[in-house]
Short mmCIF file of N, CA, C and O in Angstrom, two decimals:
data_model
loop_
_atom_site.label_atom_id
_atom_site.label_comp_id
_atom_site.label_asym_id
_atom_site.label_seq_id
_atom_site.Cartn_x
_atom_site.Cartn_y
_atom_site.Cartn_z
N UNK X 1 87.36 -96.69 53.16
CA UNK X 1 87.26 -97.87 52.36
C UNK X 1 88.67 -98.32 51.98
O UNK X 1 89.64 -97.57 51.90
N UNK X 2 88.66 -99.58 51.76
CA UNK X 2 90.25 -100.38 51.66
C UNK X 2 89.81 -101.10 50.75
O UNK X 2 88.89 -101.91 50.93
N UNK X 3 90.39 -100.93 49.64
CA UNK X 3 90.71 -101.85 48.30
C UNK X 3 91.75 -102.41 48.53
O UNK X 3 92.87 -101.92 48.62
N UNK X 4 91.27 -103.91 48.71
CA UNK X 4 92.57 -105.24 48.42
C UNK X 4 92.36 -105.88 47.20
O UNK X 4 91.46 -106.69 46.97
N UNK X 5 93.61 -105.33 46.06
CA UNK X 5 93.40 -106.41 45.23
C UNK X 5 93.96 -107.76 45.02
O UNK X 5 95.13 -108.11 45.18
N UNK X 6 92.81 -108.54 44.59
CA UNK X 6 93.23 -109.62 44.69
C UNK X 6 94.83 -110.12 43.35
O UNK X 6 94.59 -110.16 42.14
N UNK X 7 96.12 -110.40 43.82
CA UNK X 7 97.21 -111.00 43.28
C UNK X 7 97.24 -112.19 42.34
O UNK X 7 96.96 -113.38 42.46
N UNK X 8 97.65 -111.46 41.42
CA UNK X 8 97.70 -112.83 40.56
C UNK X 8 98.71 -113.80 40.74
O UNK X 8 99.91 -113.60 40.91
N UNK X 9 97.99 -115.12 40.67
CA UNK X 9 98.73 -116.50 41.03
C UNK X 9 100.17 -116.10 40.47
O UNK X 9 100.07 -115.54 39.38
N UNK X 10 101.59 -116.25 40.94
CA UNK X 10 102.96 -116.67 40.40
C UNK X 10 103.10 -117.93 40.43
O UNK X 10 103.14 -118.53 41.50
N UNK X 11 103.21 -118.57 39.20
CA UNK X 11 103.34 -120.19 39.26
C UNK X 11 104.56 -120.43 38.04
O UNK X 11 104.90 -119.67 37.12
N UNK X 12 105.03 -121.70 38.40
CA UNK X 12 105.56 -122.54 36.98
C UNK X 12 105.28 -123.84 36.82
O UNK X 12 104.54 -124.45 37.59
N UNK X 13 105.80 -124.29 35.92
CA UNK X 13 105.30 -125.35 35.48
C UNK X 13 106.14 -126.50 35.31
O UNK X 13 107.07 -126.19 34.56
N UNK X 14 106.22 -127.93 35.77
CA UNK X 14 107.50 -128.65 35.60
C UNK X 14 106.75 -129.93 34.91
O UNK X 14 105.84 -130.52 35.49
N UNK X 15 107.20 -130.27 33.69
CA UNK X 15 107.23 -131.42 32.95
C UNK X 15 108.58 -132.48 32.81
O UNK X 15 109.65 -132.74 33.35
N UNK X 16 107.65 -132.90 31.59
CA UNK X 16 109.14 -134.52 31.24
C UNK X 16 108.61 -135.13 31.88
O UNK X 16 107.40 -135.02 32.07
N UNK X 17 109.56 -136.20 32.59
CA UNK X 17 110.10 -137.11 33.38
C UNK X 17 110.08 -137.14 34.96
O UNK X 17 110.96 -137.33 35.81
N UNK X 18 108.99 -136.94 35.01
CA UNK X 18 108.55 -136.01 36.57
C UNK X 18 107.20 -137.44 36.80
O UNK X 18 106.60 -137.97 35.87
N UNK X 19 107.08 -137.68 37.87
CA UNK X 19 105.80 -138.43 38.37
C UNK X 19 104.74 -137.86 37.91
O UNK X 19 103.92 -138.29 37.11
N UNK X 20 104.81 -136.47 38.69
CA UNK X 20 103.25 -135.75 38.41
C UNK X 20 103.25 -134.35 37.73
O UNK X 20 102.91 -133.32 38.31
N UNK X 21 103.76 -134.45 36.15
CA UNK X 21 103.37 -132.93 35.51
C UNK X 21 102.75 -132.32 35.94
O UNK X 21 101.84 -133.00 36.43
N UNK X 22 102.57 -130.95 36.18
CA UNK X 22 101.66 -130.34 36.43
C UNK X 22 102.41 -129.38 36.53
O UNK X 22 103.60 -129.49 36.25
N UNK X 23 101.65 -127.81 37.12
CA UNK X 23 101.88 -126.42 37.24
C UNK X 23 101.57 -126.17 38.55
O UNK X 23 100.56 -126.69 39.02
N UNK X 24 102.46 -125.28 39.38
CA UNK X 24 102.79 -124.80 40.95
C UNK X 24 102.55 -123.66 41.22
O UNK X 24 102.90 -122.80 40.41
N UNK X 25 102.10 -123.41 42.01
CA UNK X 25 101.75 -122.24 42.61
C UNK X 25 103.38 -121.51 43.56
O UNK X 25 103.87 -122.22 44.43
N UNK X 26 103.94 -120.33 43.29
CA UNK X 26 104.96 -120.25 43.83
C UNK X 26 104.24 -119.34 45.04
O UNK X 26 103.52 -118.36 44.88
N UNK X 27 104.66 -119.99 46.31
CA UNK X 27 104.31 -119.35 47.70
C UNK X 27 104.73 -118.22 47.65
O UNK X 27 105.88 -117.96 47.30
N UNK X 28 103.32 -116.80 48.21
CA UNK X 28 104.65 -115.33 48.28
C UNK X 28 105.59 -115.37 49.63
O UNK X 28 105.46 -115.82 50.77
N UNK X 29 106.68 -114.61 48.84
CA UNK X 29 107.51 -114.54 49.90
C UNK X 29 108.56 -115.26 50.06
O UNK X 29 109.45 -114.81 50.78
N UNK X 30 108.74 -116.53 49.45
CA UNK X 30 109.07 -117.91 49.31
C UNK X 30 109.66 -117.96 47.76
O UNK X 30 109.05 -117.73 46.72
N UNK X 31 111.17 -118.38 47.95
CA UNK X 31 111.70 -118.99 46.46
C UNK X 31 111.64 -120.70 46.57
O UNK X 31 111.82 -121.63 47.36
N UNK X 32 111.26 -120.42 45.27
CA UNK X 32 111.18 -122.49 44.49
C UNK X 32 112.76 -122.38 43.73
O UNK X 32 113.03 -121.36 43.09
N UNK X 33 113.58 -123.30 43.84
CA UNK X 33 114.58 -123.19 43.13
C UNK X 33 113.81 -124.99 42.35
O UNK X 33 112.72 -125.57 42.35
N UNK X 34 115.56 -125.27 41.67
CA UNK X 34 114.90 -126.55 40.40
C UNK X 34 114.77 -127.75 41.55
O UNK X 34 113.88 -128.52 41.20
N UNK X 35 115.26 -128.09 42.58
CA UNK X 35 115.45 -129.23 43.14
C UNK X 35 114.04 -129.19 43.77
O UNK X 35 113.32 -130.18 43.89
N UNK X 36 113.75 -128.04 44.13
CA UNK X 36 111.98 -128.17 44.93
C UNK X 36 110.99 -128.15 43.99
O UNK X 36 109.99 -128.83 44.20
N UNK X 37 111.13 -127.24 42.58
CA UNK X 37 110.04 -127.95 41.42
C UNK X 37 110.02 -129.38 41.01
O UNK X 37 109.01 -130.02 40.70
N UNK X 38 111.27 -129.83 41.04
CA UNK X 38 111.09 -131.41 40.57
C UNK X 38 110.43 -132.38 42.05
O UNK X 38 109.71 -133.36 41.86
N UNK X 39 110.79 -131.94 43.39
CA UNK X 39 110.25 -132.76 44.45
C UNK X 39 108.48 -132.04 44.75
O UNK X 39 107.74 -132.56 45.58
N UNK X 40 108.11 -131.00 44.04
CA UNK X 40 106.70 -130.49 43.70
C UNK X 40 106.21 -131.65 42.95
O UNK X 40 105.39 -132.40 43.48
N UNK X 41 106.57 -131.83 41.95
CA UNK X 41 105.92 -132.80 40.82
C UNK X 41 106.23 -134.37 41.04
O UNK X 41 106.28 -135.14 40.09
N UNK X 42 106.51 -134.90 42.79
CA UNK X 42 107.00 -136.21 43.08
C UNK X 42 108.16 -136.87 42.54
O UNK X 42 108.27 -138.09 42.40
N UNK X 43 109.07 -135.95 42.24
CA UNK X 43 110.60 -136.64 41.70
C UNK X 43 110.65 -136.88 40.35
O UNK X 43 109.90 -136.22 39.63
N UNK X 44 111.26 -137.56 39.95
CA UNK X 44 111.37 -138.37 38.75
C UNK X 44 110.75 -139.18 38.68
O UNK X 44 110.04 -139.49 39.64
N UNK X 45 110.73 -139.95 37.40
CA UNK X 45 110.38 -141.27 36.96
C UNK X 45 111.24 -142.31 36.85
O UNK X 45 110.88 -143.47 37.02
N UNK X 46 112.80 -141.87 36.48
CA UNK X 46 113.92 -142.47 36.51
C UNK X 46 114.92 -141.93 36.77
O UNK X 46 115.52 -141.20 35.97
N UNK X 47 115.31 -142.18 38.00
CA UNK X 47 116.38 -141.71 38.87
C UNK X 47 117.56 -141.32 38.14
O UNK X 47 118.31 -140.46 38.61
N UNK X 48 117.86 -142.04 36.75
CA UNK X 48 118.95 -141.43 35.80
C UNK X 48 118.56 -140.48 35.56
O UNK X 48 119.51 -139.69 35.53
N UNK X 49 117.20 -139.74 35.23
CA UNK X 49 117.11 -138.75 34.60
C UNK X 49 118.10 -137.72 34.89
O UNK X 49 118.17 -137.72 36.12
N UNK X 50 119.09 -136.62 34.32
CA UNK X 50 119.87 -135.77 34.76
C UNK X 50 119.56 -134.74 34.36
O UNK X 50 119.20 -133.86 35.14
N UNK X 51 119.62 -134.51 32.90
CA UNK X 51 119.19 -133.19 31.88
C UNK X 51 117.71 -132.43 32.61
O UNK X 51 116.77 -133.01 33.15
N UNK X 52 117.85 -131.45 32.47
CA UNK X 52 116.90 -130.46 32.48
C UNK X 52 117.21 -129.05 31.69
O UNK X 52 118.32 -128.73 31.27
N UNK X 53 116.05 -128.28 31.58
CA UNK X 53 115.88 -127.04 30.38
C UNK X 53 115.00 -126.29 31.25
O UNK X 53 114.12 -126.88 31.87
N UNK X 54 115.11 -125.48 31.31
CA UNK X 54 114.55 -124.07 32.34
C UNK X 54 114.05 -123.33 31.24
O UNK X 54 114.91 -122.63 30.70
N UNK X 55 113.05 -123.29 30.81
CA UNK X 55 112.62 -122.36 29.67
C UNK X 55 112.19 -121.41 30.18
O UNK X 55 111.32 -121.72 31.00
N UNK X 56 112.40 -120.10 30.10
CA UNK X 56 112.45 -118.77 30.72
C UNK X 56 112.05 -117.43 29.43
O UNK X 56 112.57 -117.28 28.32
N UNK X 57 111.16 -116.78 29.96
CA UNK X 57 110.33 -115.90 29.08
C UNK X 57 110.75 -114.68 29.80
O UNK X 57 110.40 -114.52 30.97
N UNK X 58 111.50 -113.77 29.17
CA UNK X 58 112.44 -112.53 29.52
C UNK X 58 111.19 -111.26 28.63
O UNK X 58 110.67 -111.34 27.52
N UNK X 59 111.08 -110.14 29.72
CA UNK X 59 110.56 -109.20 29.06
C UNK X 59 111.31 -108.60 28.31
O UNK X 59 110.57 -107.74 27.84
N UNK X 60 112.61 -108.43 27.74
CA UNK X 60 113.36 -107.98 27.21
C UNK X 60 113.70 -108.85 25.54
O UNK X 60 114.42 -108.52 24.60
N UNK X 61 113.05 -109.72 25.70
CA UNK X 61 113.63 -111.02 24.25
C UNK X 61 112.03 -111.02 23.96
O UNK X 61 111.15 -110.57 24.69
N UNK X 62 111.93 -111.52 22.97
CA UNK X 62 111.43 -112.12 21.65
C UNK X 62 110.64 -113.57 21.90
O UNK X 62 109.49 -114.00 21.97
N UNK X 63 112.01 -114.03 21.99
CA UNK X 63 112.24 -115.79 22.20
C UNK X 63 112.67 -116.14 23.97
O UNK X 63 113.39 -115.42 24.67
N UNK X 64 112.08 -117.28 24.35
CA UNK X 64 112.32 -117.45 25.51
C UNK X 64 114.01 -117.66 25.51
O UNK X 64 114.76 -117.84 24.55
N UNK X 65 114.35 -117.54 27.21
CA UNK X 65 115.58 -118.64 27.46
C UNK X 65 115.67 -119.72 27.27
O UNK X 65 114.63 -120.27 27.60
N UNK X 66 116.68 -120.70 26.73
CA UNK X 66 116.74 -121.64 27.32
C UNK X 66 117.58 -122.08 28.19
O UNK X 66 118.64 -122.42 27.67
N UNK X 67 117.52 -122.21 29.44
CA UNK X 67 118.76 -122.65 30.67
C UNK X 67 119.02 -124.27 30.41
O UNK X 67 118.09 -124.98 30.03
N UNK X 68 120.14 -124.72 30.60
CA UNK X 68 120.51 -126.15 30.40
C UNK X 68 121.12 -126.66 32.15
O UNK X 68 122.14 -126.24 32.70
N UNK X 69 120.27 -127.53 32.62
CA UNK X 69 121.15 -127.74 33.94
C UNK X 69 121.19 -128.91 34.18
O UNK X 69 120.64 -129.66 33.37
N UNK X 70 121.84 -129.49 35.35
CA UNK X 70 121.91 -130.73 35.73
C UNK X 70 121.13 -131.20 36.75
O UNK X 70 120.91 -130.08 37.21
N UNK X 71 120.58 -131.87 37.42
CA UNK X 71 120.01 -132.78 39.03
C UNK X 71 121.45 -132.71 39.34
O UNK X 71 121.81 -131.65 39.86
N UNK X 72 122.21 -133.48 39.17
CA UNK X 72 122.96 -133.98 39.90
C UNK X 72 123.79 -132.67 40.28
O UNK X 72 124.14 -132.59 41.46
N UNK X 73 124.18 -131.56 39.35
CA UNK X 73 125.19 -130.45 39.53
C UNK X 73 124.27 -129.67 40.67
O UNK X 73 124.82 -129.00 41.55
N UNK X 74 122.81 -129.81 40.59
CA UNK X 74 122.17 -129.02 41.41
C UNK X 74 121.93 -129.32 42.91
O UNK X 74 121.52 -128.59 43.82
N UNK X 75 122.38 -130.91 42.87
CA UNK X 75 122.69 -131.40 44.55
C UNK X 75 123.50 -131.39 45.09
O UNK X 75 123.64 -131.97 46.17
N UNK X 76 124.71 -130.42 44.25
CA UNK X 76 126.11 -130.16 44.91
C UNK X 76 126.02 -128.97 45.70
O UNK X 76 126.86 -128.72 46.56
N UNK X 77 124.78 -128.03 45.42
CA UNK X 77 124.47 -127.22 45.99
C UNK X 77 125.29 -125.89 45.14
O UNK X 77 126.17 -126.03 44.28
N UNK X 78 124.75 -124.64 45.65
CA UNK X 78 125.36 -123.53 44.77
C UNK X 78 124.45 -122.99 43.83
O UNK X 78 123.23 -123.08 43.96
N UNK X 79 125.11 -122.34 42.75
CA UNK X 79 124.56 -121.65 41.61
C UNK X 79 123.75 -122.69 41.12
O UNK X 79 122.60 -122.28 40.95
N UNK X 80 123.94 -124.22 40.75
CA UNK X 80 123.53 -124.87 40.23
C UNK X 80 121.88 -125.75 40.19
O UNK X 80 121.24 -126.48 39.44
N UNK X 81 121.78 -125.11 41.54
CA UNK X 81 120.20 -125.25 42.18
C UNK X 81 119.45 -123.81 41.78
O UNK X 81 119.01 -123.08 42.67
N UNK X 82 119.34 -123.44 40.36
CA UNK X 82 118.74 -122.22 39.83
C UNK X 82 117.41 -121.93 41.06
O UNK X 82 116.97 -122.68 41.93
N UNK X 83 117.14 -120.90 40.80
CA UNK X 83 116.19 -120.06 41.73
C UNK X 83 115.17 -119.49 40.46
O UNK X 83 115.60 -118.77 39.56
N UNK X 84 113.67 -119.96 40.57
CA UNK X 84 113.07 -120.11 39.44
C UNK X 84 111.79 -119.09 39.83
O UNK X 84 111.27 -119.06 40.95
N UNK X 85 111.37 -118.20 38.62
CA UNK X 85 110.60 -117.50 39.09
C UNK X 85 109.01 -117.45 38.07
O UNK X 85 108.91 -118.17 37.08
N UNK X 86 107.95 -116.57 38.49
CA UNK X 86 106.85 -116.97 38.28
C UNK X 86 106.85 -117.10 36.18
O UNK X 86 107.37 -116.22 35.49
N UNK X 87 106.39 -117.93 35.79
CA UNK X 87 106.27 -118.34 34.65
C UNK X 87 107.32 -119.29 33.94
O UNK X 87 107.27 -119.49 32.72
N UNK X 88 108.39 -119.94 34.88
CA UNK X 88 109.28 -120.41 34.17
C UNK X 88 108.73 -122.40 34.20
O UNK X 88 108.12 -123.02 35.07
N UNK X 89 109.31 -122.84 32.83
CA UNK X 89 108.73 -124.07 32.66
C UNK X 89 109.92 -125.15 32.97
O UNK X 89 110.94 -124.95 32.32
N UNK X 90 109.94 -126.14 33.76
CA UNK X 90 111.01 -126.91 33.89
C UNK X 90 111.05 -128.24 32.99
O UNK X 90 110.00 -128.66 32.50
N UNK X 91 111.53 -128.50 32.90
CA UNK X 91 111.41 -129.78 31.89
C UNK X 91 112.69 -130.70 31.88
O UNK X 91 113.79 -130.40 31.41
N UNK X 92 112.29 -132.04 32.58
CA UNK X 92 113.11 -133.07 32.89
C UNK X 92 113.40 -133.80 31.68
O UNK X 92 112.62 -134.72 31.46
N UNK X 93 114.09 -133.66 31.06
CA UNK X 93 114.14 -134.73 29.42
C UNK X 93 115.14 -135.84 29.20
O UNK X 93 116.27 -136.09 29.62
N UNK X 94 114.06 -136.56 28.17
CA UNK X 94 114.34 -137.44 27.86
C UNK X 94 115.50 -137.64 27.12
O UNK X 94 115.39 -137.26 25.96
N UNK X 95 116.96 -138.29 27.55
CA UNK X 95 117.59 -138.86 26.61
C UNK X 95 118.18 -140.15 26.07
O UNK X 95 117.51 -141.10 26.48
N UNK X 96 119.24 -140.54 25.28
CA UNK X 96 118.79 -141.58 24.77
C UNK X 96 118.99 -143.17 25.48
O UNK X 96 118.66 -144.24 24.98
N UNK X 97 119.79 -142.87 27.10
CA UNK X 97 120.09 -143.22 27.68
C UNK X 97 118.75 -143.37 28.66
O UNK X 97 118.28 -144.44 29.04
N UNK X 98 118.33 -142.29 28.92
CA UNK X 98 116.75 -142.52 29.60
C UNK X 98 115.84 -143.43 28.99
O UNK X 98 115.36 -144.36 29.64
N UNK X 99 115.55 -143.23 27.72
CA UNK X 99 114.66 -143.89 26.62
C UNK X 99 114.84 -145.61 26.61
O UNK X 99 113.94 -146.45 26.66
N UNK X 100 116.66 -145.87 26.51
CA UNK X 100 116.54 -147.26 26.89
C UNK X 100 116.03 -148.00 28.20
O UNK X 100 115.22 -148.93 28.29
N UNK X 101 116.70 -147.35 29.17
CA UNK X 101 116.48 -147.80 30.42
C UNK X 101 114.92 -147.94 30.44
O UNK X 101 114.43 -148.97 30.89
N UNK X 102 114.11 -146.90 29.96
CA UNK X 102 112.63 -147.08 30.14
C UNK X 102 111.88 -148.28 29.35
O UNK X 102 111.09 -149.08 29.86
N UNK X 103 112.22 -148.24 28.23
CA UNK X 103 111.93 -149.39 27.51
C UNK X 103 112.17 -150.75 27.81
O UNK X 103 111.34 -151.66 27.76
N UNK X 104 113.72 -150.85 28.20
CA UNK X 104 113.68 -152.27 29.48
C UNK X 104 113.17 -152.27 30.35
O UNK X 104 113.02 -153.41 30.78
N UNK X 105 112.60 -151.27 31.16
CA UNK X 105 112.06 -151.48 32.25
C UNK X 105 110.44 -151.65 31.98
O UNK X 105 109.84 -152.12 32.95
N UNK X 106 109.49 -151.28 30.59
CA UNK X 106 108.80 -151.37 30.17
C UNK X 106 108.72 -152.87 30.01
O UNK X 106 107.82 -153.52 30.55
N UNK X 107 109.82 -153.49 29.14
CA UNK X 107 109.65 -154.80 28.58
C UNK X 107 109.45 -155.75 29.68
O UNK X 107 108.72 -156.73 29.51
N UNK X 108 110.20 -155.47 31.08
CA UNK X 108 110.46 -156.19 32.06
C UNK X 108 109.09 -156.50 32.55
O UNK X 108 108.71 -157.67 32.69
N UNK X 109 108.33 -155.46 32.81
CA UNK X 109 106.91 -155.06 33.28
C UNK X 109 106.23 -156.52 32.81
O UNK X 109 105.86 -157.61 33.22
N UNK X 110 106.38 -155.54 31.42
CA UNK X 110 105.69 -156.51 30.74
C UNK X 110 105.61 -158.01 30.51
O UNK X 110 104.65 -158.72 30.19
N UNK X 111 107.55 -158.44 30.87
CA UNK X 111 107.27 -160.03 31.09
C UNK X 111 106.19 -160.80 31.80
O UNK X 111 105.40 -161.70 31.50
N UNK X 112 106.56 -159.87 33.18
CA UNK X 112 106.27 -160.52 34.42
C UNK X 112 104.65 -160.22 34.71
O UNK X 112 104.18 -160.58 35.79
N UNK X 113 103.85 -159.59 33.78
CA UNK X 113 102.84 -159.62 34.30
C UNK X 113 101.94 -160.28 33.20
O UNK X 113 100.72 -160.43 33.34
N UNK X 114 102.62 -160.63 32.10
CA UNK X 114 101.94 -161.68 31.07
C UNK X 114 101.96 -163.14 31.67
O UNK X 114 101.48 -164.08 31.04
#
């Protein structure tokens, strides 16, 4: 007799400023770094977006990580394209520079379809 047990899902999760929030299944065998969680969740919403936060839950801490990174530092390639593992939450955020741009682009919407 052969007992296979069945593996529990490794996933994370990428929010913010992402097309399609949601939570990923990480392929075994296979690393997701940040540039393939954000093209998981259909990109951005606004191509400025830059900021991101890697919130990371360490068996050793209390309190999660928080990682601070860039898009753009992470398309230079290198360290900066973190390598993300099962439970970590990505989060594209909003700042105050994002917030305007969205709001004009909100208002704009809104001209043109009144």
């Amino acid at each position: 007799m052969i007992m296979v047990r069945e593996r529990e899902p490794k996933t994370i999760q990428v929010i913010g400023l992402v097309n399609r929030p949601d939570q990923f299944e990480i392929p075994p065998d296979k690393e997701v770094r940040l540039l393939d969680a954000i093209a998981l969740a259909n990109g951005r919403t606004l191509q400025i977006a830059d900021k991101v936060h890697v919130i990371r839950q360490l068996d050793t801490m209390k309190e999660p990580v928080l990682i601070a990174a860039s898009i753009r530092e992470a398309k230079r390639g290198g360290p900066a394209n973190l390598r993300l593992g099962p439970g970590d939450i990505v989060s594209v955020e909003e700042t105050p520079l994002t917030f305007t741009v969205g709001t004009i682009q909100s208002f704009v919407r809104f001209g043109f379809s009144s």
